[in-house]
Amino acid sequence: ARRVMGARGVRKVHATRLDAFDSSGEPDAARLVDNPTAVGGSEVRWSWAADSEASAPPSADRLASLLAPVAWPRVELLLSHAAASGALVQALCDTDGARRLGVPPLRGLVVAATGNGTLHRELEAALHHAQSRGVRVLIATRCAEGGLRAGHSASMGEGLGFATTDLSPVKARLSLMLELLDEH
């Protein structure tokens, strides 16, 4: 409470606590400041950090484009884990199945990888196939701290050819949706 946290670092850390959010050690974008010497009682104001990402709100045009009633690109979130297979990726990429279900075709996949971007090899092969069919693949780590560096993920010391992000998997999904929306 009494804090504004930057979007990149903020995360919900407790299901029921009033102060349920944390910013992973990043500085606050703003803090609520009390001034008990104010005339007429306590004055409450926000103190914004000068270098805060929150100090540069999106333009009115950008907000209008995001709020316009348009179909958002379909981006799904997957986990890499022991015994993972490529079956789910294949099913998600099935355009005939998507049409039968009345959902748009898959445009992107975000994979929550273990550690420093490690993927199960069967999942990796299916992701390469999806990428060759035009599906954007983005790798994020499942680790709570220390996101992946932007660039390409590495497994066992070799580059896999997938884009990576330092965002959490859930934030990476929304980020990829926004990127794809801008491309449309």
mmCIF file of C-alpha atoms in Angstrom:
data_model
loop_
_atom_site.group_PDB
_atom_site.id
_atom_site.type_symbol
_atom_site.label_atom_id
_atom_site.label_comp_id
_atom_site.label_asym_id
_atom_site.label_seq_id
_atom_site.Cartn_x
_atom_site.Cartn_y
_atom_site.Cartn_z
ATOM 1 C CA ALA A 1 0.000 0.000 0.000
ATOM 2 C CA ARG A 2 1.022 3.621 -0.546
ATOM 3 C CA ARG A 3 3.353 2.626 -3.413
ATOM 4 C CA VAL A 4 3.229 2.628 -7.211
ATOM 5 C CA MET A 5 5.411 -0.112 -8.659
ATOM 6 C CA GLY A 6 6.786 -0.276 -12.187
ATOM 7 C CA ALA A 7 5.112 -2.731 -14.559
ATOM 8 C CA ARG A 8 8.268 -4.745 -15.313
ATOM 9 C CA GLY A 9 9.012 -5.661 -11.708
ATOM 10 C CA VAL A 10 5.618 -5.812 -10.036
ATOM 11 C CA ARG A 11 4.154 -9.208 -9.204
ATOM 12 C CA LYS A 12 1.490 -10.543 -6.881
ATOM 13 C CA VAL A 13 3.187 -12.468 -4.082
ATOM 14 C CA HIS A 14 0.296 -13.239 -1.730
ATOM 15 C CA ALA A 15 -3.251 -14.352 -2.508
ATOM 16 C CA THR A 16 -5.117 -12.589 0.310
ATOM 17 C CA ARG A 17 -2.851 -10.064 2.024
ATOM 18 C CA LEU A 18 -3.809 -6.379 1.650
ATOM 19 C CA ASP A 19 -0.235 -5.503 0.634
ATOM 20 C CA ALA A 20 -0.120 -8.401 -1.834
ATOM 21 C CA PHE A 21 2.330 -6.998 -4.399
ATOM 22 C CA ASP A 22 6.115 -6.766 -4.536
ATOM 23 C CA SER A 23 8.443 -5.196 -7.083
ATOM 24 C CA SER A 24 11.335 -7.678 -6.938
ATOM 25 C CA GLY A 25 13.702 -5.162 -5.368
ATOM 26 C CA GLU A 26 13.165 -2.533 -8.073
ATOM 27 C CA PRO A 27 12.675 1.041 -6.854
ATOM 28 C CA ASP A 28 9.113 2.318 -6.580
ATOM 29 C CA ALA A 29 7.793 4.488 -9.393
ATOM 30 C CA ALA A 30 6.005 6.635 -6.806
ATOM 31 C CA ARG A 31 5.160 6.804 -3.103
ATOM 32 C CA LEU A 32 2.282 8.369 -1.219
ATOM 33 C CA VAL A 33 3.620 11.226 0.914
ATOM 34 C CA ASP A 34 1.804 12.686 3.941
ATOM 35 C CA ASN A 35 2.224 16.350 4.859
ATOM 36 C CA PRO A 36 0.751 16.862 8.359
ATOM 37 C CA THR A 37 1.669 20.578 8.327
ATOM 38 C CA ALA A 38 -0.708 21.344 5.467
ATOM 39 C CA VAL A 39 -3.423 23.925 6.142
ATOM 40 C CA GLY A 40 -6.724 22.243 6.930
ATOM 41 C CA GLY A 41 -5.216 18.930 7.943
ATOM 42 C CA SER A 42 -3.173 16.283 6.251
ATOM 43 C CA GLU A 43 -2.305 16.747 2.588
ATOM 44 C CA VAL A 44 -1.681 13.582 0.614
ATOM 45 C CA ARG A 45 0.317 13.677 -2.605
ATOM 46 C CA TRP A 46 2.271 11.301 -4.799
ATOM 47 C CA SER A 47 6.019 11.625 -5.153
ATOM 48 C CA TRP A 48 7.041 10.256 -8.576
ATOM 49 C CA ALA A 49 10.528 8.961 -9.296
ATOM 50 C CA ALA A 50 12.172 10.984 -12.081
ATOM 51 C CA ASP A 51 13.438 7.951 -13.979
ATOM 52 C CA SER A 52 10.283 5.894 -13.534
ATOM 53 C CA GLU A 53 8.769 4.024 -16.475
ATOM 54 C CA ALA A 54 5.428 5.272 -15.116
ATOM 55 C CA SER A 55 6.479 8.881 -15.779
ATOM 56 C CA ALA A 56 5.893 8.443 -19.511
ATOM 57 C CA PRO A 57 2.282 7.316 -19.992
ATOM 58 C CA PRO A 58 1.201 6.013 -23.394
ATOM 59 C CA SER A 59 -0.086 8.567 -25.864
ATOM 60 C CA ALA A 60 -3.820 9.105 -26.314
ATOM 61 C CA ASP A 61 -3.615 7.502 -29.776
ATOM 62 C CA ARG A 62 -1.902 4.412 -28.342
ATOM 63 C CA LEU A 63 -4.519 4.078 -25.597
ATOM 64 C CA ALA A 64 -7.334 4.487 -28.124
ATOM 65 C CA SER A 65 -5.848 1.782 -30.358
ATOM 66 C CA LEU A 66 -5.544 -0.617 -27.411
ATOM 67 C CA LEU A 67 -9.106 0.028 -26.269
ATOM 68 C CA ALA A 68 -10.657 -0.237 -29.747
ATOM 69 C CA PRO A 69 -12.866 -3.304 -30.231
ATOM 70 C CA VAL A 70 -10.507 -5.461 -32.276
ATOM 71 C CA ALA A 71 -9.643 -9.127 -32.040
ATOM 72 C CA TRP A 72 -6.465 -9.603 -30.044
ATOM 73 C CA PRO A 73 -3.943 -12.036 -31.548
ATOM 74 C CA ARG A 74 -4.069 -15.520 -30.079
ATOM 75 C CA VAL A 75 -0.963 -16.194 -27.975
ATOM 76 C CA GLU A 76 -0.826 -19.253 -25.737
ATOM 77 C CA LEU A 77 1.351 -19.986 -22.709
ATOM 78 C CA LEU A 78 3.121 -23.344 -22.261
ATOM 79 C CA LEU A 79 5.429 -24.902 -19.656
ATOM 80 C CA SER A 80 8.608 -26.816 -20.320
ATOM 81 C CA HIS A 81 8.882 -29.652 -17.809
ATOM 82 C CA ALA A 82 10.048 -33.228 -17.377
ATOM 83 C CA ALA A 83 8.390 -35.566 -19.899
ATOM 84 C CA ALA A 84 7.036 -32.653 -21.961
ATOM 85 C CA SER A 85 6.104 -33.550 -25.511
ATOM 86 C CA GLY A 86 5.333 -31.555 -28.600
ATOM 87 C CA ALA A 87 1.740 -32.792 -28.793
ATOM 88 C CA LEU A 88 0.235 -29.681 -27.236
ATOM 89 C CA VAL A 89 2.178 -27.408 -29.604
ATOM 90 C CA GLN A 90 0.963 -29.465 -32.571
ATOM 91 C CA ALA A 91 -2.638 -29.247 -31.356
ATOM 92 C CA LEU A 92 -2.397 -25.488 -30.800
ATOM 93 C CA CYS A 93 -0.996 -24.989 -34.320
ATOM 94 C CA ASP A 94 -3.840 -26.955 -35.946
ATOM 95 C CA THR A 95 -5.622 -24.290 -37.997
ATOM 96 C CA ASP A 96 -8.474 -26.656 -38.960
ATOM 97 C CA GLY A 97 -9.055 -27.442 -35.286
ATOM 98 C CA ALA A 98 -9.026 -23.739 -34.433
ATOM 99 C CA ARG A 99 -11.584 -23.072 -37.157
ATOM 100 C CA ARG A 100 -13.837 -25.880 -35.849
ATOM 101 C CA LEU A 101 -13.608 -24.432 -32.339
ATOM 102 C CA GLY A 102 -14.283 -20.910 -33.576
ATOM 103 C CA VAL A 103 -11.004 -19.480 -32.303
ATOM 104 C CA PRO A 104 -8.480 -17.487 -34.317
ATOM 105 C CA PRO A 105 -5.350 -19.235 -35.558
ATOM 106 C CA LEU A 106 -2.362 -19.286 -33.247
ATOM 107 C CA ARG A 107 -0.027 -16.314 -33.733
ATOM 108 C CA GLY A 108 2.365 -16.794 -30.824
ATOM 109 C CA LEU A 109 3.617 -19.131 -28.108
ATOM 110 C CA VAL A 110 5.303 -18.120 -24.875
ATOM 111 C CA VAL A 111 7.147 -20.940 -23.152
ATOM 112 C CA ALA A 112 7.931 -20.853 -19.446
ATOM 113 C CA ALA A 113 11.290 -22.628 -19.527
ATOM 114 C CA THR A 114 13.290 -23.974 -16.629
ATOM 115 C CA GLY A 115 16.315 -22.095 -15.314
ATOM 116 C CA ASN A 116 18.189 -20.155 -17.960
ATOM 117 C CA GLY A 117 15.825 -21.002 -20.819
ATOM 118 C CA THR A 118 16.174 -24.783 -20.897
ATOM 119 C CA LEU A 119 13.547 -26.615 -22.962
ATOM 120 C CA HIS A 120 12.613 -30.294 -23.107
ATOM 121 C CA ARG A 121 13.981 -31.585 -26.427
ATOM 122 C CA GLU A 122 10.617 -32.878 -27.733
ATOM 123 C CA LEU A 123 8.980 -29.562 -26.932
ATOM 124 C CA GLU A 124 11.903 -27.758 -28.573
ATOM 125 C CA ALA A 125 11.449 -29.701 -31.829
ATOM 126 C CA ALA A 126 7.729 -28.896 -31.921
ATOM 127 C CA LEU A 127 8.469 -25.219 -31.252
ATOM 128 C CA HIS A 128 10.899 -25.117 -34.191
ATOM 129 C CA HIS A 129 8.167 -26.588 -36.390
ATOM 130 C CA ALA A 130 5.649 -24.010 -35.131
ATOM 131 C CA GLN A 131 8.139 -21.204 -35.745
ATOM 132 C CA SER A 132 8.710 -22.446 -39.311
ATOM 133 C CA ARG A 133 4.932 -22.125 -39.839
ATOM 134 C CA GLY A 134 4.994 -18.449 -38.837
ATOM 135 C CA VAL A 135 4.114 -18.762 -35.147
ATOM 136 C CA ARG A 136 6.205 -16.388 -33.002
ATOM 137 C CA VAL A 137 7.960 -18.262 -30.180
ATOM 138 C CA LEU A 138 9.162 -16.418 -27.094
ATOM 139 C CA ILE A 139 11.023 -18.068 -24.197
ATOM 140 C CA ALA A 140 10.791 -16.802 -20.609
ATOM 141 C CA THR A 141 12.031 -18.375 -17.389
ATOM 142 C CA ARG A 142 9.802 -19.847 -14.694
ATOM 143 C CA CYS A 143 12.243 -18.508 -12.083
ATOM 144 C CA ALA A 144 10.822 -15.732 -9.910
ATOM 145 C CA GLU A 145 14.060 -13.706 -10.037
ATOM 146 C CA GLY A 146 16.609 -13.117 -12.792
ATOM 147 C CA GLY A 147 14.830 -13.116 -16.143
ATOM 148 C CA LEU A 148 16.494 -14.229 -19.365
ATOM 149 C CA ARG A 149 18.566 -11.757 -21.334
ATOM 150 C CA ALA A 150 17.026 -10.547 -24.556
ATOM 151 C CA GLY A 151 18.358 -12.455 -27.530
ATOM 152 C CA HIS A 152 18.284 -16.190 -28.028
ATOM 153 C CA SER A 153 17.808 -18.938 -25.496
ATOM 154 C CA ALA A 154 20.514 -21.460 -24.861
ATOM 155 C CA SER A 155 20.177 -25.066 -23.819
ATOM 156 C CA MET A 156 23.298 -27.014 -22.944
ATOM 157 C CA GLY A 157 25.442 -24.167 -24.314
ATOM 158 C CA GLU A 158 23.937 -23.967 -27.797
ATOM 159 C CA GLY A 159 21.622 -21.286 -29.129
ATOM 160 C CA LEU A 160 18.145 -22.573 -29.959
ATOM 161 C CA GLY A 161 17.085 -19.775 -32.283
ATOM 162 C CA PHE A 162 14.126 -18.596 -30.188
ATOM 163 C CA ALA A 163 13.662 -15.057 -28.930
ATOM 164 C CA THR A 164 13.919 -14.626 -25.153
ATOM 165 C CA THR A 165 12.676 -12.063 -22.672
ATOM 166 C CA ASP A 166 13.444 -10.866 -19.179
ATOM 167 C CA LEU A 167 9.706 -10.598 -18.447
ATOM 168 C CA SER A 168 7.783 -13.231 -16.502
ATOM 169 C CA PRO A 169 5.926 -15.713 -18.756
ATOM 170 C CA VAL A 170 2.550 -14.074 -18.059
ATOM 171 C CA LYS A 171 3.862 -10.571 -18.807
ATOM 172 C CA ALA A 172 5.726 -11.913 -21.852
ATOM 173 C CA ARG A 173 2.447 -13.256 -23.236
ATOM 174 C CA LEU A 174 0.789 -9.856 -22.976
ATOM 175 C CA SER A 175 3.879 -8.162 -24.437
ATOM 176 C CA LEU A 176 3.869 -10.519 -27.432
ATOM 177 C CA MET A 177 0.143 -9.937 -27.934
ATOM 178 C CA LEU A 178 0.792 -6.179 -28.060
ATOM 179 C CA GLU A 179 3.679 -6.635 -30.521
ATOM 180 C CA LEU A 180 1.520 -8.779 -32.800
ATOM 181 C CA LEU A 181 -1.346 -6.304 -32.504
ATOM 182 C CA ASP A 182 0.991 -3.533 -33.689
ATOM 183 C CA GLU A 183 2.062 -5.656 -36.682
ATOM 184 C CA HIS A 184 -1.511 -6.293 -37.771
#
